[in-house]
Coordinates of C-alpha atoms and ligand atoms in Angstrom, one line a residue:
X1 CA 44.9 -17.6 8.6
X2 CA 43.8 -15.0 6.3
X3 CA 43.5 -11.3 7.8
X4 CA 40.9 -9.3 7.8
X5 CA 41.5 -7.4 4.9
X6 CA 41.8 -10.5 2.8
X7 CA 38.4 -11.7 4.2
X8 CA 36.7 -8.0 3.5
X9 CA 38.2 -8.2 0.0
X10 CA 37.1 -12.1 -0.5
X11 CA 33.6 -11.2 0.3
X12 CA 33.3 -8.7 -2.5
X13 CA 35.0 -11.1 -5.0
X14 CA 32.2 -12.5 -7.0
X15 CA 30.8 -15.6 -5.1
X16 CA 29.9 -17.6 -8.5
X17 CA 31.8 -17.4 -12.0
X18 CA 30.3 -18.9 -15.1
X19 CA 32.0 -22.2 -16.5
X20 CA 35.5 -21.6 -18.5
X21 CA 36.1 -18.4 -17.1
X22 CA 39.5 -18.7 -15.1
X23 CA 39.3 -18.0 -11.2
X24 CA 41.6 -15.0 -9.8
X25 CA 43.3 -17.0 -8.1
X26 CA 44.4 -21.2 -7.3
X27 CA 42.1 -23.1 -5.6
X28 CA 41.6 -26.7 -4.7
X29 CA 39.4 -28.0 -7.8
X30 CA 36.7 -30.6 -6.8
X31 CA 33.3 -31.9 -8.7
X32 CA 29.7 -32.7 -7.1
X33 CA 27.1 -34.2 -8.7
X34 CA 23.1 -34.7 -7.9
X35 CA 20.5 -36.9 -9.0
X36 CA 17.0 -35.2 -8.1
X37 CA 16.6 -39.3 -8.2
X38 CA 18.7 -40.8 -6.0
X39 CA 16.9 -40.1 -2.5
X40 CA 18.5 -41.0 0.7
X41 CA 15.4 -40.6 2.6
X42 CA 12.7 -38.0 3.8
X43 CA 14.6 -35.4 6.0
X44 CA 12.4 -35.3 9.4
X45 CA 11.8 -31.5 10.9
X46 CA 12.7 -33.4 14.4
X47 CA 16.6 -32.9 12.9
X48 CA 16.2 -29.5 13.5
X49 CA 15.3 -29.7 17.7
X50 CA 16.9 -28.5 20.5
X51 CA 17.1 -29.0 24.4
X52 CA 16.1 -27.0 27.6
X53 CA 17.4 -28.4 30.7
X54 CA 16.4 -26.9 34.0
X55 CA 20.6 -26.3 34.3
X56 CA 22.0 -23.2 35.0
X57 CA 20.7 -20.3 32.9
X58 CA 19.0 -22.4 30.6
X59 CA 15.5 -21.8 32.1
X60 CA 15.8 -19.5 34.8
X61 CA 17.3 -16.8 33.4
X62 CA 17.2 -17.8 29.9
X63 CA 13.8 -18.9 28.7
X64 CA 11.8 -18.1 31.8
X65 CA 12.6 -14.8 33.6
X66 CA 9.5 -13.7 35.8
X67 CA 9.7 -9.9 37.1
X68 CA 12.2 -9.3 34.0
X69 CA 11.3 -5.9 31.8
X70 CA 12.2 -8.2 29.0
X71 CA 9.7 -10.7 30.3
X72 CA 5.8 -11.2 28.9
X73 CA 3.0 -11.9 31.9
X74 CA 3.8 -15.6 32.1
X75 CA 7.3 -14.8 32.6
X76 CA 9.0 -15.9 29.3
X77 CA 11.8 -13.9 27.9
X78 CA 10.3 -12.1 24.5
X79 CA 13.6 -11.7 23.4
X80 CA 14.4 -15.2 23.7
X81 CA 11.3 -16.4 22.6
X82 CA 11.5 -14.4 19.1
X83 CA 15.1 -15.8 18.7
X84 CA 14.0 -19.6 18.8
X85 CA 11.0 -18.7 16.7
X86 CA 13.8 -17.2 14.5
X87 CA 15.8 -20.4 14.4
X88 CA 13.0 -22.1 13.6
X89 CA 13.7 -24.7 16.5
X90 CA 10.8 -27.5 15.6
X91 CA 11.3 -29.6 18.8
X92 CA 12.2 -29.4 22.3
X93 CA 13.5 -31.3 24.7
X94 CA 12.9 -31.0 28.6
X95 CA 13.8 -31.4 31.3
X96 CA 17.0 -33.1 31.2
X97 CA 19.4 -34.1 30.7
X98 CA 20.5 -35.7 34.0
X99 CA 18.0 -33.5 35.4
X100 CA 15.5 -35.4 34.5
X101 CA 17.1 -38.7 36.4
X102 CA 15.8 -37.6 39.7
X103 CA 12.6 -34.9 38.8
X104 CA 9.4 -35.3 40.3
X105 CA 7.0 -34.1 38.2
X106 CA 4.3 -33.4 40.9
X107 CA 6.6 -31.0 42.1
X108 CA 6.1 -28.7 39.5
X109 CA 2.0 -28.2 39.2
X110 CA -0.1 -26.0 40.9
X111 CA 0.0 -23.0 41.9
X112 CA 3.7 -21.6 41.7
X113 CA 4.1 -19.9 45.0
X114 CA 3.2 -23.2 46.7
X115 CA 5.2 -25.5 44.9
X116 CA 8.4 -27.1 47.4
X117 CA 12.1 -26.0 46.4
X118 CA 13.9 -28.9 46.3
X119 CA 17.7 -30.1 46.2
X120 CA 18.9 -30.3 43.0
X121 CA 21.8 -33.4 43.0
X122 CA 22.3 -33.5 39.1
X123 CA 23.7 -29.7 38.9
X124 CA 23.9 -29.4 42.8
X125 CA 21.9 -26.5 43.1
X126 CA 18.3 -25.9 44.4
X127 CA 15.2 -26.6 41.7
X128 CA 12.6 -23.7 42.7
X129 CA 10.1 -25.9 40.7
X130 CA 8.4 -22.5 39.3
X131 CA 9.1 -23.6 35.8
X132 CA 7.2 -27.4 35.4
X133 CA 4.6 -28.8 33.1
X134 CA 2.3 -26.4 32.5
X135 CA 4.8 -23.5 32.0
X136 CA 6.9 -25.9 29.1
X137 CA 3.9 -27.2 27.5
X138 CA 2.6 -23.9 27.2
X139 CA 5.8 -22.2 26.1
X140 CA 5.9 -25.1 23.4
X141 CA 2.1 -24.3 21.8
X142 CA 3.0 -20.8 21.8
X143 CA 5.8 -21.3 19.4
X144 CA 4.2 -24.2 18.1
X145 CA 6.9 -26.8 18.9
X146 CA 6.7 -30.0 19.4
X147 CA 7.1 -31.0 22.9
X148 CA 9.2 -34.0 24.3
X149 CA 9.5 -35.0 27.6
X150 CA 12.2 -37.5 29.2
X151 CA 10.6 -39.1 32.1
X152 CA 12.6 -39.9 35.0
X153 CA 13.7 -44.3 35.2
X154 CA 16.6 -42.8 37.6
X155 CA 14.8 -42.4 41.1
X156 CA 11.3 -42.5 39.6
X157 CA 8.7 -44.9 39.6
X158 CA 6.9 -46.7 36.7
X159 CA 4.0 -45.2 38.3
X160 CA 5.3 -41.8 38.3
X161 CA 5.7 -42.0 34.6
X162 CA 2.1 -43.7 33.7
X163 CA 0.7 -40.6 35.7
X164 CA 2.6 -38.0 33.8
X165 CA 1.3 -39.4 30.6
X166 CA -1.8 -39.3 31.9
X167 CA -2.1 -36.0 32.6
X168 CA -0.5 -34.4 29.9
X169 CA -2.5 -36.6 27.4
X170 CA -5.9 -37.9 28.9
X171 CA -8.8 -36.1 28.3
X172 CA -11.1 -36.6 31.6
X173 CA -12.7 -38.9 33.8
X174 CA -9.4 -39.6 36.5
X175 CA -7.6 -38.2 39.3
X176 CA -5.0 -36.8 37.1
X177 CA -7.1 -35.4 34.9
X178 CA -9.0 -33.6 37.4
X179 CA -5.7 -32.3 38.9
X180 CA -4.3 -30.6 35.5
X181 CA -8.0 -28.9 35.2
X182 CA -7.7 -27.7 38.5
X183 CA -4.2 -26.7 37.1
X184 CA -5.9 -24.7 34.6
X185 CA -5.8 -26.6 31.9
X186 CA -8.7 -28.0 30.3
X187 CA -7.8 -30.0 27.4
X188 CA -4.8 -32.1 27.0
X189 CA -1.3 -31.4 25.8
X190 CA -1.4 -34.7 23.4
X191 CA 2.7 -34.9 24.1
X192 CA 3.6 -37.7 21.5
X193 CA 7.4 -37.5 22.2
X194 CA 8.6 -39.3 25.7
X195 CA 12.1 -40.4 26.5
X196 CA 12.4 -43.2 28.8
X197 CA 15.1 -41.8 31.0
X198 CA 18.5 -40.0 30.2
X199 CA 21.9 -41.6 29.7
X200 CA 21.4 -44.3 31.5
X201 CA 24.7 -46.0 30.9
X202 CA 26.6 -43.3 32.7
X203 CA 27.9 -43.7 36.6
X204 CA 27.2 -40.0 37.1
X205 CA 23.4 -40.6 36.3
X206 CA 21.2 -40.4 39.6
X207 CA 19.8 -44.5 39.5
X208 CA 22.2 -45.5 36.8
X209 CA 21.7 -48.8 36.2
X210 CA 23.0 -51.7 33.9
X211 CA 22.0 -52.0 30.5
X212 CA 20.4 -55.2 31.6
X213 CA 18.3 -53.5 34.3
X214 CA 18.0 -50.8 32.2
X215 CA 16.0 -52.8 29.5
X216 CA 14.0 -54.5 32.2
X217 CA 13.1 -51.4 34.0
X218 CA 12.6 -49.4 31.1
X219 CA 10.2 -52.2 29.7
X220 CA 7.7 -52.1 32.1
X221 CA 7.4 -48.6 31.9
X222 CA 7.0 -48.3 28.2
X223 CA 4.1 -50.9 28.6
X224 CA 2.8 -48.8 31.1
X225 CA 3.1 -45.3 29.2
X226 CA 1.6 -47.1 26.2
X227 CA -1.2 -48.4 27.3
X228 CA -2.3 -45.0 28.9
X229 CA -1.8 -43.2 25.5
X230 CA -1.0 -46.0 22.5
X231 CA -0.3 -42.8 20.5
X232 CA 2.8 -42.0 22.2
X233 CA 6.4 -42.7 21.0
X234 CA 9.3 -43.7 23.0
X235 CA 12.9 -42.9 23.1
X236 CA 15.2 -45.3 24.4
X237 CA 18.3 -44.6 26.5
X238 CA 21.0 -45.8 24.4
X239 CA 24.9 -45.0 24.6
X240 CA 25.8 -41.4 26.1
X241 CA 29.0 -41.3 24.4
X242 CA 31.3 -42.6 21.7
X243 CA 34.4 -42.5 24.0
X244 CA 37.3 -44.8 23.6
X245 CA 36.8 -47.5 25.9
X246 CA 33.0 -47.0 26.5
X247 CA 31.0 -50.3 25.6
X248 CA 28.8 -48.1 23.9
X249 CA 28.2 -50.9 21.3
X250 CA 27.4 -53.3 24.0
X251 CA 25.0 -50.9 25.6
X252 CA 22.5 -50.4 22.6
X253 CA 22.6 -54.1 21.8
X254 CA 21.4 -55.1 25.3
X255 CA 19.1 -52.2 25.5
X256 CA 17.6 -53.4 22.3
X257 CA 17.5 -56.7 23.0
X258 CA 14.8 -55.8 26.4
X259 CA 12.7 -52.7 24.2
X260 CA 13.5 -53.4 20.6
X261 CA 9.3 -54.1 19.9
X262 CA 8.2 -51.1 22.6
X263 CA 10.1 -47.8 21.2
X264 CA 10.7 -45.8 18.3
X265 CA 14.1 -44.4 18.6
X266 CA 17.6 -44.7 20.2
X267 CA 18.5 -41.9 21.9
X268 CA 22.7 -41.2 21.1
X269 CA 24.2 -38.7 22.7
X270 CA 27.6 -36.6 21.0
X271 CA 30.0 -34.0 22.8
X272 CA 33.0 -32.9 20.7
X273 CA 35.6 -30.2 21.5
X274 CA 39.0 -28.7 20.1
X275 CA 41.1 -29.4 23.6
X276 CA 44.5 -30.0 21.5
X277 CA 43.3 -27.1 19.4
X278 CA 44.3 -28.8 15.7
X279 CA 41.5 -27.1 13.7
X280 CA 41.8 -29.5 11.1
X281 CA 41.6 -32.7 13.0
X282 CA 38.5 -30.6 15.0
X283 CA 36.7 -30.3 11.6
X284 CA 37.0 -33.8 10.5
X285 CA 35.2 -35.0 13.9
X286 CA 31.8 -35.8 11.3
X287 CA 33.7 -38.8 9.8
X288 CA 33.5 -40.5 13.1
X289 CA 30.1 -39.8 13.6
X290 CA 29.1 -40.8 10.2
X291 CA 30.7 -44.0 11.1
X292 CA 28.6 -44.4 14.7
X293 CA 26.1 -43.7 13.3
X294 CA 26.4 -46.8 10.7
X295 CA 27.4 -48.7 13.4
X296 CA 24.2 -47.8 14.8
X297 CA 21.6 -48.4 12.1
X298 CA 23.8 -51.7 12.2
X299 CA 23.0 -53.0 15.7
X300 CA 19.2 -51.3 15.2
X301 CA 19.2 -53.4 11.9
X302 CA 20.8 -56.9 13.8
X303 CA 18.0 -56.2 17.0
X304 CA 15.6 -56.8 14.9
X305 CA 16.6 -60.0 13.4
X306 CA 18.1 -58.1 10.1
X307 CA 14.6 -58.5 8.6
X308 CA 13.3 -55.0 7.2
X309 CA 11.1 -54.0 10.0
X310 CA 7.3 -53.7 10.7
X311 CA 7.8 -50.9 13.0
X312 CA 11.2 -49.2 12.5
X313 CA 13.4 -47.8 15.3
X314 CA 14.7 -44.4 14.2
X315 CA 18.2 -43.1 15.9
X316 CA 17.3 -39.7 18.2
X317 CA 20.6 -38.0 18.2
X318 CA 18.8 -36.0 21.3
X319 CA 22.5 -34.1 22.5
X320 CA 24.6 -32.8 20.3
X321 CA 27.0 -29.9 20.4
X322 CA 30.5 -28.8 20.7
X323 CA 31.1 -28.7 24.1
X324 CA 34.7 -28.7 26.0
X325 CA 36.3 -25.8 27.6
X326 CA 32.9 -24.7 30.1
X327 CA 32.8 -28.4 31.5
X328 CA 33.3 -26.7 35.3
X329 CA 31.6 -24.5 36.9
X330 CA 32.8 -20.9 35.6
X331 CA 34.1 -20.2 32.8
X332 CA 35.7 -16.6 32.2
X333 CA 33.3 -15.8 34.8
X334 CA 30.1 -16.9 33.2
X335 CA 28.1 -19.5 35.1
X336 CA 27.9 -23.0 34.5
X337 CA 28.5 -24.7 31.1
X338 CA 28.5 -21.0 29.5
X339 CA 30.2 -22.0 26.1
X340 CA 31.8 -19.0 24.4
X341 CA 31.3 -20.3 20.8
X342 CA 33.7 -19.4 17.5
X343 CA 34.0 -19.8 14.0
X344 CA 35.4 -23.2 14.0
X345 CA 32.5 -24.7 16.4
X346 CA 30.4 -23.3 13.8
X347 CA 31.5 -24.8 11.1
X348 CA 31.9 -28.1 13.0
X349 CA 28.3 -27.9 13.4
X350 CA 27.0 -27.7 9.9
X351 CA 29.2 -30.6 9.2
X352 CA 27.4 -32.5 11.6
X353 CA 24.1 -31.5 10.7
X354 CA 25.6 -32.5 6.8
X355 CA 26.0 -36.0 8.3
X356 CA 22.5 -36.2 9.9
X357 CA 21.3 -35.4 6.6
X358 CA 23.3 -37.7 4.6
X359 CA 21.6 -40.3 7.0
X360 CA 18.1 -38.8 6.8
X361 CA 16.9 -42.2 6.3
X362 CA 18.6 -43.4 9.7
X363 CA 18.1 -40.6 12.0
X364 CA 14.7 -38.4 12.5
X365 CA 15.8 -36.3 15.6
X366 CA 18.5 -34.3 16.6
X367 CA 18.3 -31.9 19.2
X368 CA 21.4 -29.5 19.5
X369 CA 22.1 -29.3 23.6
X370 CA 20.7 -26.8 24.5
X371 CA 18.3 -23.9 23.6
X372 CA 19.9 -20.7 25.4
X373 CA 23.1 -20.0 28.0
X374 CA 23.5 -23.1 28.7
X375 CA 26.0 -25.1 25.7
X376 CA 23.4 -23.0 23.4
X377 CA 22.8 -20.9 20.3
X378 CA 21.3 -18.0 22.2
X379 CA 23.0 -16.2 25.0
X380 CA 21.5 -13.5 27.6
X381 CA 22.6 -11.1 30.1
X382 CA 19.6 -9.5 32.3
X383 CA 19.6 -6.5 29.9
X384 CA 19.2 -8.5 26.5
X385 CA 20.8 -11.8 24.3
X386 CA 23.4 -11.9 21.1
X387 CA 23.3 -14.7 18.8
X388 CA 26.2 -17.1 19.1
X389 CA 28.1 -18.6 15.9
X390 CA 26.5 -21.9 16.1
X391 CA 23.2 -20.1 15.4
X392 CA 23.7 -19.4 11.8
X393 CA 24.4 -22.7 10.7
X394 CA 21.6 -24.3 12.3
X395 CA 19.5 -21.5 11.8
X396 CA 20.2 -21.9 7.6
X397 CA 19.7 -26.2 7.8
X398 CA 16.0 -25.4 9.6
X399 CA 15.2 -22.6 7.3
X400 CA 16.3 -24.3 4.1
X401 CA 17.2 -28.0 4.1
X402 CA 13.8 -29.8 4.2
X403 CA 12.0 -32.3 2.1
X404 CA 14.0 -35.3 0.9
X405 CA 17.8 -35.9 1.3
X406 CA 19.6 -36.4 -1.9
X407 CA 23.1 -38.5 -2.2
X408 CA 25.7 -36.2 -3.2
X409 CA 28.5 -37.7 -5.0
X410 CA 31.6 -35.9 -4.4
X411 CA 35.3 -35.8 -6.1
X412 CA 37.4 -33.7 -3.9
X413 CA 40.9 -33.7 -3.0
X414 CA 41.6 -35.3 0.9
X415 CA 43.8 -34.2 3.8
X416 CA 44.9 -37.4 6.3
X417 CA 43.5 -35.5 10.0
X418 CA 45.0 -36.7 13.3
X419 CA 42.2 -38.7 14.6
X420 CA 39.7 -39.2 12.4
X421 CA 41.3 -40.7 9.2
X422 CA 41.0 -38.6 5.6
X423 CA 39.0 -35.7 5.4
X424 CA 38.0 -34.0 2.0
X425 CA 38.2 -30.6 2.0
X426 CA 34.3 -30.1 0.9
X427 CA 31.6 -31.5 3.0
X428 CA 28.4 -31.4 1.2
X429 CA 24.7 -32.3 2.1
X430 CA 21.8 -32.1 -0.8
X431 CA 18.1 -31.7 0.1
X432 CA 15.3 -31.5 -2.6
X433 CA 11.9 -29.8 -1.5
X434 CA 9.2 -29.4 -4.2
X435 CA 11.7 -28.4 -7.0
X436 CA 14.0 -26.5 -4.5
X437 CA 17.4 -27.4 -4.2
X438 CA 19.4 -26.8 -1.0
X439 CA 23.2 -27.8 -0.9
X440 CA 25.4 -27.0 2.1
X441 CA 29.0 -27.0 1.9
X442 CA 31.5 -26.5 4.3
X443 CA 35.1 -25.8 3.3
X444 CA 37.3 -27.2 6.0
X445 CA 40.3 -25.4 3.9
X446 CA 41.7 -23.0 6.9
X447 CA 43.2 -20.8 4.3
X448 CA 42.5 -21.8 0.5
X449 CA 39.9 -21.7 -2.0
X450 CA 38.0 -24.6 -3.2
X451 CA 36.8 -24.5 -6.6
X452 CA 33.6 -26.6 -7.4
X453 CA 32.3 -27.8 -10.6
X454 CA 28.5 -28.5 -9.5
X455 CA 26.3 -30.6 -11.9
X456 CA 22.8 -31.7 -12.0
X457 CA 22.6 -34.8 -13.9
X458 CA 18.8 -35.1 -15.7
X459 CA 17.4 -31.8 -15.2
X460 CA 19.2 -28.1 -15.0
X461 CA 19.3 -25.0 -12.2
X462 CA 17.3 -22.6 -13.2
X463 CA 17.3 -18.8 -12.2
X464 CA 18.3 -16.7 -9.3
X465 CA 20.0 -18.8 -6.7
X466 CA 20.6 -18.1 -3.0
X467 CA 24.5 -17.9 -1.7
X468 CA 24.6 -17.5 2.0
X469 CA 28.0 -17.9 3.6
X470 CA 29.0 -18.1 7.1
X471 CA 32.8 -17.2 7.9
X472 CA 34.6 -14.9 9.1
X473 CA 38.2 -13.2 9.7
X474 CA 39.5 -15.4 12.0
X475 CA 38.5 -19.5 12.7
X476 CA 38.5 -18.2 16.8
X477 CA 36.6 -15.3 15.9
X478 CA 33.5 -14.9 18.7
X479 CA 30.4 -12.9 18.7
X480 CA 29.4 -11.3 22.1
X481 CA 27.2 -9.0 23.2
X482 CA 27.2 -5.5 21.3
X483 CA 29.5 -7.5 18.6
X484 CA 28.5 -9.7 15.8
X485 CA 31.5 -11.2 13.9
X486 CA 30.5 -14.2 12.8
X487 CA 26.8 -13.9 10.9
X488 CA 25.3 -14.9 7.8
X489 CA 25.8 -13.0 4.4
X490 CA 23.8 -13.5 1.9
X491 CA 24.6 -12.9 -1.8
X492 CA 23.2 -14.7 -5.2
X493 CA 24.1 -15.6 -8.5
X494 CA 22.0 -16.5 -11.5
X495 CA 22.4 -20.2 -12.9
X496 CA 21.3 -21.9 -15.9
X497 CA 21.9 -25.3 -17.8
X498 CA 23.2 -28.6 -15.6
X499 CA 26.5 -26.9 -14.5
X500 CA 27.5 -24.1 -11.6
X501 CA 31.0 -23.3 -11.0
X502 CA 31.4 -22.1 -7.5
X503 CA 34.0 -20.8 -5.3
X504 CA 33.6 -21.5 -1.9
X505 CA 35.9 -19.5 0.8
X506 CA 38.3 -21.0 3.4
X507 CA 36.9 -22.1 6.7
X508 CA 33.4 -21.3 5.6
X509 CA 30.0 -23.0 5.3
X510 CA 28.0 -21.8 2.3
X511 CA 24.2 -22.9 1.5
X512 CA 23.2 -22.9 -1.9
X513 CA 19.6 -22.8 -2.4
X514 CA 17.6 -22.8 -5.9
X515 CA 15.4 -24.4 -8.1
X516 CA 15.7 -26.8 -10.6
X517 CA 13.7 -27.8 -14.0
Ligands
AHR1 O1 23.6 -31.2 28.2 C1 24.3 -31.2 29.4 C2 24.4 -32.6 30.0 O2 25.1 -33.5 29.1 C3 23.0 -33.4 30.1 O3 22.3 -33.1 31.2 C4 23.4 -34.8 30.1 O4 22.5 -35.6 29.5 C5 24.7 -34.8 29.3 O5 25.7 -35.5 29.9

């Protein structure tokens, strides 16, 4: 581990150095190349969602605060709010989760001081049901996010989750239309994005079912939700885990078998954590995900007779996160699921968005679980929020990494990790957008140097490009409220003809973001 006088002094060391010159000192030498040409596929904005689950501090007391100083009239948190517009979070998922498995939606219209309190089994807590519909949905249009809702095939009813279509996206003329005007709401939401149900597969989900009843159950209701809005696209429950010994194979291929011609996307679900604490078998956890996620395409591909499809079915990688040591209820006193995130979850991230966008043509949605306190980016206290280290990466990918994916080809010595096979030291994702191009590059190095030769083959970078780095002293180092230790820093360097040498710090994630001619 390097201290923090090394890391103050490697900051100010020139991040770039012009070919031929010799670096100060040895580093692990590697080459990348791009082809502006060779597209892996358009990079959808849905990569860059994220999940608010009516769990702990998530809502109450994260997003939705009412009687708060910090709070507008409708009772959202304005500090909160500013940070997700700051993340740039493009899609939002609600609300669950396993929540979801056993919500009533009617519960949650109408006036709020009339609305029942209800047990909560998912969480075991009480739902107060003054967050519902009406208060997400309009949370959403003010931040202009797209909206997704997973309906309840737990305890709910096919008819329960027609109706909820119906009033979110009819215009007038029913019962349930005439309900959300007397709601106040005149015109529809339009919500395209509906999950038929949540993790389905798992014994701890309230009306978990077999994948076989699954795909019958959920069947009926797709038909149903279709044929009230034919505009809307479904999300099917596949596997909630990758785990050793879960059929999670199995799972999809049934599930698919039943709803293959009535959705758009598998839902996959990933959790990874650090519990043996071996940071570099913790930073080669992407390799295994690259590798479900083949697998995946793979059964998708075999569903549908291995024919190039009419109408694809996109993988929704709808959870995602590090998350191991707040599994109980407390954790170093904070409530439920209150991850305290570090360096090395951070960096774990932006490999895992790399792989997402290395299979840009394969998965369109990711939503990082979840939005604030709970497993989140954001984290607030009744007097105001910090910014946790997984923020910066994810912040950077939405901000920068858009357009189309390009195939990065990569020559960089390996390291053999515990349990995911060999790892190279560089993991590298390429996006191209309008002449921009954005590279991100994590070195999984905990305390060496990597040296890259970058090269654009038919074209060259030209001009000033962006260097923003996220490290810092320590791989456990932790930001918290009152201190930031882990942020972005942003630097630049000037590039010209089809090479860049660049030097890219130990246990870091650097984007790279310029244009080319
Ligand atoms: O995100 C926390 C929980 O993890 C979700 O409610 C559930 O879907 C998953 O198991």
């Amino acid at each position: 581990m390097i201290s923090r006088r090394d890391f103050a002094l490697s900051l100010a060391a020139p991040l770039a150095i012009p070919v031929g010159l010799h670096a100060q000192a040895k580093a692990i030498q590697a080459r990348i190349k791009i082809d502006a040409d060779r597209r892996i596929g358009d990079i959808d904005p849905k990569l860059y969602g994220n999940f608010a689950e009516h769990l702990g501090r998530c809502i109450e007391g994260g997003i939705f605060e009412e009687g708060s100083p910090l709070a507008d009239k409708n009772g959202y948190r304005k500090d909160v709010m500013k940070a997700v517009k700051d993340l740039d979070v493009t899609f939002l998922r609600w609300p669950g989760g396993n929540f979801s498995s056993n919500y009533n939606w009617k519960d949650g219209i109408g006036p709020r001081d009339q609305r029942p309190a209800r047990l909560e089994m998912a969480w075991g807590t009480v739902e107060s049901n003054r967050f519902g519909t009406h208060e997400f949905l309009d949370y959403t249009e003010a931040l202009g996010i797209e909206p997704y809702v997973c309906a309840n095939l737990g305890t709910g009813t096919w008819t329960e989750a027609q109706q909820w279509v119906e009033y979110c996206n009819v215009a007038d003329g029913t019962a349930m239309t005439k309900l959300r005007r007397q709601n106040g709401r005149e015109k529809p939401w339009k919500v395209q994005y509906w999950g038929l149900g949540n993790e389905m597969d798992g014994p701890w989900q309230m009306g978990h079912r077999t994948a076989e009843d699954y795909g019958k159950f959920a069947l009926e209701a797709a038909k149903l939700m279709k044929w009230t809005d034919p505009n809307v696209k479904l999300i099917a429950a596949g596997s909630s885990n990758f785990r050793e010994g879960s059929d999670w194979v199995g799972w999809n291929r049934e599930v698919l078998a039943y709803l293959k011609d009535h959705i758009e996307y598998l839902s996959l679900h990933t959790y990874v954590g650090n519990a043996a604490n071996d940071y570099h078998d913790f930073v080669a956890v992407s390799n295994q995900l690259d590798d479900r996620i083949r697998t995946a395409a793979g059964i998708i591909r075999a569903a549908q007779g291995g024919l190039s499809p009419k109408n694809p079915i996109y993988i929704a990688f709808d959870e995602y996160n590090v998350w191991y040591r707040a599994r109980g209820n407390s954790q170093r006193g904070r409530k439920i699921l209150e991850e305290h995130y570090n360096l090395e979850d951070a960096l774990v991230i932006a490999t895992m968005l790399n792989t997402f966008v290395n299979n840009a043509d394969t998965v369109k949605i990711a939503n990082m679980a979840q939005i604030v306190n709970v497993i989140a980016p954001i984290f607030t206290n009744e007097k105001g929020m910090f910014l946790q280290t997984i923020f910066h990466p994810l912040q950077l990918f939405a901000k920068n990494t858009r357009g189309a994916a390009l195939q990065t080809f990569l020559d960089c010595p390996t390291y053999e990790s515990k349990s995911f096979g060999k790892a190279t030291w560089l993991d590298v994702s390429t996006s191209l957008n309008n002449g921009v191009v954005t590279m991100n590059v994590v070195n999984r190095h905990l305390d060496q140097d990597v040296e890259a030769e970058i090269e654009i083959q038919d074209g060259a970078f030209k001009g000033k490009f962006e260097v923003a780095v996220v490290t810092g002293p320590d791989i456990k180092a932790e930001n918290d409220f009152g201190k930031t230790t882990v942020q972005t820093a942003t630097t630049s360097v000037t590039a010209s003809g089809s090479k860049l040498r660049h030097r890219f710090p130990p246990h870091s994630y650097t984007m790279l973001k310029g244009s080319i001619a």
